[in-house]
PDB file of C-alpha atoms in Angstrom:
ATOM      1  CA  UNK A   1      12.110   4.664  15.495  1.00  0.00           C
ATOM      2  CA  UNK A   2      13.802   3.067  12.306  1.00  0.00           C
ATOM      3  CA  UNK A   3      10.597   3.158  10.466  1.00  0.00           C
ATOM      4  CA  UNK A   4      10.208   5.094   7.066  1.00  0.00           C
ATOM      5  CA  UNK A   5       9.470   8.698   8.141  1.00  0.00           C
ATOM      6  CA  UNK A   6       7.373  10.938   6.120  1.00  0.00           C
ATOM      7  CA  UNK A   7       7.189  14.637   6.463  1.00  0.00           C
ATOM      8  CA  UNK A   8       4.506  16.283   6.653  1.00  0.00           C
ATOM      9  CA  UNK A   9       2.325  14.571   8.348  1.00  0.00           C
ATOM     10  CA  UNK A  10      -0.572  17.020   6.967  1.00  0.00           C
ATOM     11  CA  UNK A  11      -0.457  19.748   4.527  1.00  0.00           C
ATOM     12  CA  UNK A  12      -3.259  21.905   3.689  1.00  0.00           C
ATOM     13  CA  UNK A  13      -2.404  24.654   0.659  1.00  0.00           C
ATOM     14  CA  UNK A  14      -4.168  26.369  -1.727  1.00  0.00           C
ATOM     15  CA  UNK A  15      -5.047  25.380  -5.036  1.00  0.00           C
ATOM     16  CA  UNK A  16      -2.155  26.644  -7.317  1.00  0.00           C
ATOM     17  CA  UNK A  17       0.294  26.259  -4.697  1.00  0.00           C
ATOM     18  CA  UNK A  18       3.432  24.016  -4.763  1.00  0.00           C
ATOM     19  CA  UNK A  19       4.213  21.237  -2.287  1.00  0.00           C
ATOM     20  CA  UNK A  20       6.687  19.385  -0.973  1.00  0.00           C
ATOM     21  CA  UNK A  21       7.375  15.596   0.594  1.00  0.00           C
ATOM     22  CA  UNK A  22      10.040  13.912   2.025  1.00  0.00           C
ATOM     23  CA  UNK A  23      10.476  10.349   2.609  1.00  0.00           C
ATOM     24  CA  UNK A  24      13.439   8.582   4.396  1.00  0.00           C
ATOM     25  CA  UNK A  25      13.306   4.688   3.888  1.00  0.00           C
ATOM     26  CA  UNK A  26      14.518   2.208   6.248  1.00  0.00           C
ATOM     27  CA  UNK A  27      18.286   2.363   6.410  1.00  0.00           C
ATOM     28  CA  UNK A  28      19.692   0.498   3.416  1.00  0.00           C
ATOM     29  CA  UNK A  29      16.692  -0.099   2.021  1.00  0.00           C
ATOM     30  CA  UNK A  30      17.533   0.242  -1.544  1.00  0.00           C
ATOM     31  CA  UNK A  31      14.061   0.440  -3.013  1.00  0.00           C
ATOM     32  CA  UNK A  32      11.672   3.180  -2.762  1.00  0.00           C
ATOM     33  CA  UNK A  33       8.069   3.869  -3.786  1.00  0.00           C
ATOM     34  CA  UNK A  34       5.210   6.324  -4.042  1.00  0.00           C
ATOM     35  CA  UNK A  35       1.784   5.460  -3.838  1.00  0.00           C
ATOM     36  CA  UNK A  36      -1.286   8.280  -3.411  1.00  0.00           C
ATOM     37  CA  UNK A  37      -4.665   6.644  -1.711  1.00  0.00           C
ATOM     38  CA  UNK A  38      -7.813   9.239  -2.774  1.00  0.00           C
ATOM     39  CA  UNK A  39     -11.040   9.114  -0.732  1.00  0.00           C
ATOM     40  CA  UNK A  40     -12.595   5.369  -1.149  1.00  0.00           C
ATOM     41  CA  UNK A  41      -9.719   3.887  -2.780  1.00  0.00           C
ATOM     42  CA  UNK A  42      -7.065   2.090  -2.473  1.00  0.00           C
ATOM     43  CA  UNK A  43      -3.282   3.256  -2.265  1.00  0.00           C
ATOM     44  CA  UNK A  44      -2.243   3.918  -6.294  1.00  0.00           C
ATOM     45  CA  UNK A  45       1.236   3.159  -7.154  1.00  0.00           C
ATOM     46  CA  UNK A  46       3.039   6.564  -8.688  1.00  0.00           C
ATOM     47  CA  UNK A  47       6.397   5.674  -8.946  1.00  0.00           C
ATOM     48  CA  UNK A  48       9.511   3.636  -8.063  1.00  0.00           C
ATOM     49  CA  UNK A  49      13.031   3.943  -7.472  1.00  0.00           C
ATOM     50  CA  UNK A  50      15.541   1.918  -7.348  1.00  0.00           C
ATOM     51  CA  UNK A  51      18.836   3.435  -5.715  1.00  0.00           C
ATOM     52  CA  UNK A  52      18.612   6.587  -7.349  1.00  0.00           C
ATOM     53  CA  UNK A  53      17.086   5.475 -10.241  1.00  0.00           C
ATOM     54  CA  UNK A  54      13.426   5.997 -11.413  1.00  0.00           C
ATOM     55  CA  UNK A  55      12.655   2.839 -12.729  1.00  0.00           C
ATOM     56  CA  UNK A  56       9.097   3.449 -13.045  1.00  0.00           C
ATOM     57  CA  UNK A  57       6.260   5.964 -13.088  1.00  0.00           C
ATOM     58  CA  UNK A  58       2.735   5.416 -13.465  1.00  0.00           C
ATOM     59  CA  UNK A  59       0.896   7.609 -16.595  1.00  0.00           C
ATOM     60  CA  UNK A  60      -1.295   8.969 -13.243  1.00  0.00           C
ATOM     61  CA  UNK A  61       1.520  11.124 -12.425  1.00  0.00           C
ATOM     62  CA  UNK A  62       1.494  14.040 -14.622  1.00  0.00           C
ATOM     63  CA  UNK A  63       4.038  16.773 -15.619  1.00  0.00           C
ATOM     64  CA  UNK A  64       3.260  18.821 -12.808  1.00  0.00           C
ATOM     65  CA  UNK A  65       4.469  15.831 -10.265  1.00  0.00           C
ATOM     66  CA  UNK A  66       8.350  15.062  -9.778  1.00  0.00           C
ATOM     67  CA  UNK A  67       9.726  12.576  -7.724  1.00  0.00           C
ATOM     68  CA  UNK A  68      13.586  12.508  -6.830  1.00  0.00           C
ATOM     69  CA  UNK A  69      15.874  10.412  -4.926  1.00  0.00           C
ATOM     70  CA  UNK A  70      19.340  11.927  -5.596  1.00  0.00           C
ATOM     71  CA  UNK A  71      21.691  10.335  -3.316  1.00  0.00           C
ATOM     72  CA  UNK A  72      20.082   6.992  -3.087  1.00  0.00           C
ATOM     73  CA  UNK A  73      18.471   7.614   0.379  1.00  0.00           C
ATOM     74  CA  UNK A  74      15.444   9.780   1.019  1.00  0.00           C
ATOM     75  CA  UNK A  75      13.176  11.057  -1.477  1.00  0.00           C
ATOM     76  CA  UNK A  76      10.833  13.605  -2.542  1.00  0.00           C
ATOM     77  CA  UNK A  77       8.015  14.172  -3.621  1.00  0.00           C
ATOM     78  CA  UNK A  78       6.423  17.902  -5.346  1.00  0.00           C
ATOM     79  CA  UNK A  79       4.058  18.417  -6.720  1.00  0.00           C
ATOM     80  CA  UNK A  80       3.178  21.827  -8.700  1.00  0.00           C
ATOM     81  CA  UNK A  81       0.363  24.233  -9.351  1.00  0.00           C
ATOM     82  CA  UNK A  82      -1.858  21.384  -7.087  1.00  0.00           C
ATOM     83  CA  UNK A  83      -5.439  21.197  -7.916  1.00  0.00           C
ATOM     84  CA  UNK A  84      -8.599  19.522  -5.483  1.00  0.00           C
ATOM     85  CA  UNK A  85      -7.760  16.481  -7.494  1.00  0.00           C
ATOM     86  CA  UNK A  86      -4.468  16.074  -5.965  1.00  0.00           C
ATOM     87  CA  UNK A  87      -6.080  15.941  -2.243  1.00  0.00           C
ATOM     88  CA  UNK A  88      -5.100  12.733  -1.220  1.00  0.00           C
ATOM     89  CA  UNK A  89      -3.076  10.570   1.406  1.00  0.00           C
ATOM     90  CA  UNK A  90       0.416   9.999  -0.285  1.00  0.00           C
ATOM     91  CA  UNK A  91       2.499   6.793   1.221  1.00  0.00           C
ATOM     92  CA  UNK A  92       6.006   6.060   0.807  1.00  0.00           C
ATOM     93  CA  UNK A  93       7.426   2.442   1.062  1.00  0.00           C
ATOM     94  CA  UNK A  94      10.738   0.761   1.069  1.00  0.00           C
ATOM     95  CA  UNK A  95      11.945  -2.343   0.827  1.00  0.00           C
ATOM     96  CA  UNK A  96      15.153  -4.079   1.381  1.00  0.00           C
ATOM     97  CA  UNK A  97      17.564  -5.753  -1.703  1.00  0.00           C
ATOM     98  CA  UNK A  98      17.436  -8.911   0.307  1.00  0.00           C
ATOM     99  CA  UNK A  99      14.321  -9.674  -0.518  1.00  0.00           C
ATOM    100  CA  UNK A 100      14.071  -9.320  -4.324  1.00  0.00           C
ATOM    101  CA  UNK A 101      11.722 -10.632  -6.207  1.00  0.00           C
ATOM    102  CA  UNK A 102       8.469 -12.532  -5.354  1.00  0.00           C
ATOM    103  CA  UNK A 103       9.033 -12.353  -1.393  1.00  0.00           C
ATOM    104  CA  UNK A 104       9.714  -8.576  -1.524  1.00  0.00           C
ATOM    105  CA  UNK A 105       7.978  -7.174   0.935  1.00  0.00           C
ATOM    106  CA  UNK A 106       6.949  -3.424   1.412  1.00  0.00           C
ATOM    107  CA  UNK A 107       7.346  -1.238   4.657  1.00  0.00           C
ATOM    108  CA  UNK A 108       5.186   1.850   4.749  1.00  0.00           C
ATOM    109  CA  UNK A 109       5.134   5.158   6.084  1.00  0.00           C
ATOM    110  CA  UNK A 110       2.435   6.577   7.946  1.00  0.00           C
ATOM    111  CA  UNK A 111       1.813   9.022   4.604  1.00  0.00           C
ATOM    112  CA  UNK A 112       1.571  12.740   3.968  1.00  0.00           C
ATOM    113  CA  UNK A 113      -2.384  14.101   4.268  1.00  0.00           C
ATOM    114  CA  UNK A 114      -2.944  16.726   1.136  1.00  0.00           C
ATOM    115  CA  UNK A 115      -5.790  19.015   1.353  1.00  0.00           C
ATOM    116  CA  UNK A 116      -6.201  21.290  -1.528  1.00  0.00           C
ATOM    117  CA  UNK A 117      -8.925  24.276  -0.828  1.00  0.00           C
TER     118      UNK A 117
ATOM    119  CA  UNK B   1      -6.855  -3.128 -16.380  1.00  0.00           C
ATOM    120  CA  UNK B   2      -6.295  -5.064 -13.395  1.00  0.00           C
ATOM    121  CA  UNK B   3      -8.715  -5.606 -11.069  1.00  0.00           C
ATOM    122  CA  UNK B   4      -8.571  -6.114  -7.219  1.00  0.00           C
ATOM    123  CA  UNK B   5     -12.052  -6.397  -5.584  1.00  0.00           C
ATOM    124  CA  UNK B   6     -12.430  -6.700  -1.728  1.00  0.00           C
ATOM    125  CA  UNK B   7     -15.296  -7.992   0.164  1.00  0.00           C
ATOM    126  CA  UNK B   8     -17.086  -6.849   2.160  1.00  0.00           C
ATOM    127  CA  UNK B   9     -16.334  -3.088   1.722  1.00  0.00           C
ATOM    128  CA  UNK B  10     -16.822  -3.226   5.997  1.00  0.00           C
ATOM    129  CA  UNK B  11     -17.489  -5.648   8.953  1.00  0.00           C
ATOM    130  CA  UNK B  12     -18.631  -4.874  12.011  1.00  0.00           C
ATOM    131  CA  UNK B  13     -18.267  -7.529  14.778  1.00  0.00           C
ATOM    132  CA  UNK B  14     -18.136  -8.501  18.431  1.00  0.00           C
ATOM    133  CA  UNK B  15     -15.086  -9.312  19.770  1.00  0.00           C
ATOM    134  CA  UNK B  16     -14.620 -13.187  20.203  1.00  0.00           C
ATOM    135  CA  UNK B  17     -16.418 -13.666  16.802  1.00  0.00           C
ATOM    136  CA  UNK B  18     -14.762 -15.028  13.914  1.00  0.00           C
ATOM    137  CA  UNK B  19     -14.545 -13.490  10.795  1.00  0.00           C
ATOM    138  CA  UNK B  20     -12.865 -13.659   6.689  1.00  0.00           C
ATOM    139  CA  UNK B  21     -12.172 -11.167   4.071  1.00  0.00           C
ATOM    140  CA  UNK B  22     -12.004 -11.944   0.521  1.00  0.00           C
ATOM    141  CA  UNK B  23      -9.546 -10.556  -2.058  1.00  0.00           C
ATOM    142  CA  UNK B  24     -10.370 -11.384  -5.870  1.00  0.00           C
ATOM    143  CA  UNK B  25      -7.418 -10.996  -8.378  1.00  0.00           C
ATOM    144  CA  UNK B  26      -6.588 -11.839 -12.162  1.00  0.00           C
ATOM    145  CA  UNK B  27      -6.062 -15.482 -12.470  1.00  0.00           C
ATOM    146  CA  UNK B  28      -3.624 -14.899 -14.927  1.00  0.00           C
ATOM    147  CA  UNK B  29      -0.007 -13.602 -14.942  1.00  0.00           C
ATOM    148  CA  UNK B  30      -0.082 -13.958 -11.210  1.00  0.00           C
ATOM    149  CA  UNK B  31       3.092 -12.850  -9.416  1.00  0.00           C
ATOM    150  CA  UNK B  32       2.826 -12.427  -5.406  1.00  0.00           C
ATOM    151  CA  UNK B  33      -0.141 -11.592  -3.288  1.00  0.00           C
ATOM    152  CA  UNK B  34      -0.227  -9.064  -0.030  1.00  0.00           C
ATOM    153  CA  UNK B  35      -2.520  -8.396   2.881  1.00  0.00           C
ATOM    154  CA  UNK B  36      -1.635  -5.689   4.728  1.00  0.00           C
ATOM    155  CA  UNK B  37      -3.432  -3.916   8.039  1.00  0.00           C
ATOM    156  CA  UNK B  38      -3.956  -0.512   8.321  1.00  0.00           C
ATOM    157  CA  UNK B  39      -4.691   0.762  11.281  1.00  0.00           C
ATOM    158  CA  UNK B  40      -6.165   4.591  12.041  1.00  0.00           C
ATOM    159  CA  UNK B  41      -3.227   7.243  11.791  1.00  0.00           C
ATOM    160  CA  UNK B  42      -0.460   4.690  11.990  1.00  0.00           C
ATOM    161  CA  UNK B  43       1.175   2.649   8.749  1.00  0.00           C
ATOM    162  CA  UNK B  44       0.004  -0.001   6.847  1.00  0.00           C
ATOM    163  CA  UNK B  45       1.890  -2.808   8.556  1.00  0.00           C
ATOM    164  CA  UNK B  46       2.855  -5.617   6.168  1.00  0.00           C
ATOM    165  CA  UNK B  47       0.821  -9.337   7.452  1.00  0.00           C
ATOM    166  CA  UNK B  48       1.772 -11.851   4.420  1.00  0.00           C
ATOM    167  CA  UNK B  49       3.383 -12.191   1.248  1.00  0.00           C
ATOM    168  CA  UNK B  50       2.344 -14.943  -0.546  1.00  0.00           C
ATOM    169  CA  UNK B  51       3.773 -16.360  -3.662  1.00  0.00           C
ATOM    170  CA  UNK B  52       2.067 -20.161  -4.548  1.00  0.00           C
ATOM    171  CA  UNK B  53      -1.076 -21.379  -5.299  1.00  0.00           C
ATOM    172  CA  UNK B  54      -2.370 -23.345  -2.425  1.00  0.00           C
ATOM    173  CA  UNK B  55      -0.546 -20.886   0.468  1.00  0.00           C
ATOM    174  CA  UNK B  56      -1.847 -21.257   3.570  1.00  0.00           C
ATOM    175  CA  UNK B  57       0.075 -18.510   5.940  1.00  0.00           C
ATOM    176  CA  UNK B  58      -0.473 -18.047   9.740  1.00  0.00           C
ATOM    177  CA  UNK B  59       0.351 -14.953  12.215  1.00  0.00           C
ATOM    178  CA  UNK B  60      -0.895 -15.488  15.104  1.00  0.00           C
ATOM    179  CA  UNK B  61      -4.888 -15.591  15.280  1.00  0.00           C
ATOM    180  CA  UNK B  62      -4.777 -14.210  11.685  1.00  0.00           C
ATOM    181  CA  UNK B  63      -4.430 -16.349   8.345  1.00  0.00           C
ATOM    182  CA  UNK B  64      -4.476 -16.413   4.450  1.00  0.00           C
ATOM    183  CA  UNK B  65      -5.084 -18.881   2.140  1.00  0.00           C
ATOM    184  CA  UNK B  66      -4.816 -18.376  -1.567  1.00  0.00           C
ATOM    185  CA  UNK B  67      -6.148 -19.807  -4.823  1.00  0.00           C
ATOM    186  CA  UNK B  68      -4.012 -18.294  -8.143  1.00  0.00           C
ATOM    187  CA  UNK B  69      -5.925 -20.461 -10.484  1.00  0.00           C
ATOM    188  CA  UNK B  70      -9.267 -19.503  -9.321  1.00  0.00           C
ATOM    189  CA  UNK B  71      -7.895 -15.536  -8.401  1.00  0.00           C
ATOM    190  CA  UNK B  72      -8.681 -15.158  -4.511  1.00  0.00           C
ATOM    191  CA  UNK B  73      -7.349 -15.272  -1.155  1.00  0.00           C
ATOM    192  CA  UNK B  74      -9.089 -15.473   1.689  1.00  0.00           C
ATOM    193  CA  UNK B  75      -7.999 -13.812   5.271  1.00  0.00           C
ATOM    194  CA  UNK B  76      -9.271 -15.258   8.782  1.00  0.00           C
ATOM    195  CA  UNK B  77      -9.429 -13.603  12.031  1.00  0.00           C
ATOM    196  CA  UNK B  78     -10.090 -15.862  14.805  1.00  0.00           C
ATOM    197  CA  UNK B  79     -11.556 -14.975  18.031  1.00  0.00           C
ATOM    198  CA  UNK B  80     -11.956 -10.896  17.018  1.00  0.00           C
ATOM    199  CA  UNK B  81     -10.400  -8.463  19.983  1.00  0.00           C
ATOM    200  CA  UNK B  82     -10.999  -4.872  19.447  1.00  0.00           C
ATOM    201  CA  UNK B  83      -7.363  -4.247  18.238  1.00  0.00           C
ATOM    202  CA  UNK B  84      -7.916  -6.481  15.296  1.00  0.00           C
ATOM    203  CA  UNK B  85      -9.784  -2.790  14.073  1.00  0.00           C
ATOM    204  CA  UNK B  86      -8.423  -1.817  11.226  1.00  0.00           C
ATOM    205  CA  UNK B  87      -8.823  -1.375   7.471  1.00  0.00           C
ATOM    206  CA  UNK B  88      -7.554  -5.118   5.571  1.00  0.00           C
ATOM    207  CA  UNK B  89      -5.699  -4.082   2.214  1.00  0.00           C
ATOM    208  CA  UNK B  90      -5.031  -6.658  -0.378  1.00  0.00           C
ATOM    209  CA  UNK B  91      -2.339  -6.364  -3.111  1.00  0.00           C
ATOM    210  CA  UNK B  92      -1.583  -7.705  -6.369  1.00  0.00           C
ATOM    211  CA  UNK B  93       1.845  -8.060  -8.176  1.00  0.00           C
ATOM    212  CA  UNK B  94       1.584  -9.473 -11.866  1.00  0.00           C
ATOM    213  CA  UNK B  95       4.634 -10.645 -14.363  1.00  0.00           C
ATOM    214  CA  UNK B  96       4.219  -8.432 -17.339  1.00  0.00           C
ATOM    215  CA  UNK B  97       5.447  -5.168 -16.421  1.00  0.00           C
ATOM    216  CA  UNK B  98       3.933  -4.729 -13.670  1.00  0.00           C
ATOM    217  CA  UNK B  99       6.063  -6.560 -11.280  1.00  0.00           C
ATOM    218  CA  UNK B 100       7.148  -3.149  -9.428  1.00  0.00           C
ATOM    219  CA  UNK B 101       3.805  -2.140  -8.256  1.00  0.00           C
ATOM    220  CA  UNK B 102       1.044  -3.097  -5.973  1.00  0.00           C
ATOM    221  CA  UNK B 103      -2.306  -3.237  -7.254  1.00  0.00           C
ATOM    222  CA  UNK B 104      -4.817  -2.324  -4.351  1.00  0.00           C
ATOM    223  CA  UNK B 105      -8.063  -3.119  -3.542  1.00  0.00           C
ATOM    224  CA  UNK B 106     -10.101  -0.891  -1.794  1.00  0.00           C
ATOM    225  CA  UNK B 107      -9.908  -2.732   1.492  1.00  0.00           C
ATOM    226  CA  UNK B 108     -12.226  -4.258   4.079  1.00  0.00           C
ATOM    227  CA  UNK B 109     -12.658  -1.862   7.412  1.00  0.00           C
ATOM    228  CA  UNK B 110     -13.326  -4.253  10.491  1.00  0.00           C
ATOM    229  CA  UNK B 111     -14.727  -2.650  13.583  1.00  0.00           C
ATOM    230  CA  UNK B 112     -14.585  -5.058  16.713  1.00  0.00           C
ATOM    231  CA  UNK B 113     -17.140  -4.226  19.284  1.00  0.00           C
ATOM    232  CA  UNK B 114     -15.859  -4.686  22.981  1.00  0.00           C
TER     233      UNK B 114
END
């Protein structure tokens, strides 16, 4: 499957608890995101990267989330001392430098389920 | 704040029935426009990008029309078979700043009745 790949699929944890996500794009897919969908909503973007590059990072994610991409390839995701607030399905996406711009389209992951007790 | 509304919240229809989605959007500042399908435990699979006022964009027994003065696309189904279910997802991209992110709306969740 050359899809992106998420991992976990589900995490459950306790409140207090750090967390971890990975994300691996598409193969040269140069351009990553993060996006969190909460019960009756839809997906929120959280950040953006470009290479390795944050580019962008919505005021939604707070101090105790961190996103990296250090090579330029997969990501991750933590998030620290989580709270029932942060339960939530978090997607990755990727998209390809070909198609910059207006026509840029976004392939998603199948996301990481967070339960918080 | 930018708003992206989606009706109905959910549809429930038998198959061979025709049915449409709305997305409403700012009118202003307008940038791209995506529908995607989400279907139970999978990924939400991309279905158009669409970029000029007037679009009219076809995949298969699915299309999308779009209106950027007026801020709304519509999305068609034609003929409904049960693995049309899913949840609809409409995006927004404005100029402005906010040209690197998606804005959602909450979605439309079609169940197709055998």
């Amino acid at each position: 499957d050359t899809g992106v790949s998420q991992d976990p699929r589900h995490k459950i944890t306790k409140r207090g608890q750090n967390v971890t996500f990975r994300c691996d794009p598409i193969s040269e897919h140069n351009r990553l995101y993060w996006y969190r969908q909460t019960l009756g909503q839809g997906p929120e973007f959280l950040t953006y990267f470009q290479n390795e590059a944050q580019l962008e990072k919505s005021r939604l994610l707070s101090d105790r989330f961190s996103a990296e991409r250090p090579k330029g390839s997969f990501s991750t995701l933590e998030i620290q001392r989580t709270e029932q607030g942060d339960s939530a399905m978090y997607l990755c996406a990727s998209s390809p430098s070909g198609t910059a711009g207006r026509n840029e389209k976004l392939f998603f992951g199948s996301g990481t389920q967070l339960s918080v007790l | 704040i930018l708003n992206v509304e989606q009706s109905p919240q959910s549809l429930h229809v038998q198959e061979g029935d025709s049915t449409n989605f709305t997305c409403s959007f700012p009118s202003s500042n307008f940038y791209a426009l995506h529908w995607y399908r989400w279907e139970t435990a999978k990924s939400p699979e991309a279905l158009f990008v669409m970029t000029l006022n007037g679009d009219e964009k076809k995949k298969g027994r699915i299309s999308a029309t779009l209106n950027t003065k007026e801020g709304y696309s519509y999305l068609y189904i034609k003929g409904s078979q049960p693995e049309d279910s899913a949840t609809y997802l409409c995006a927004f991209r404005g100029y402005g700043g906010a040209t690197n992110k998606l804005i959602f709306g909450t979605g439309t969740l079609l169940a197709v009745q055998p």
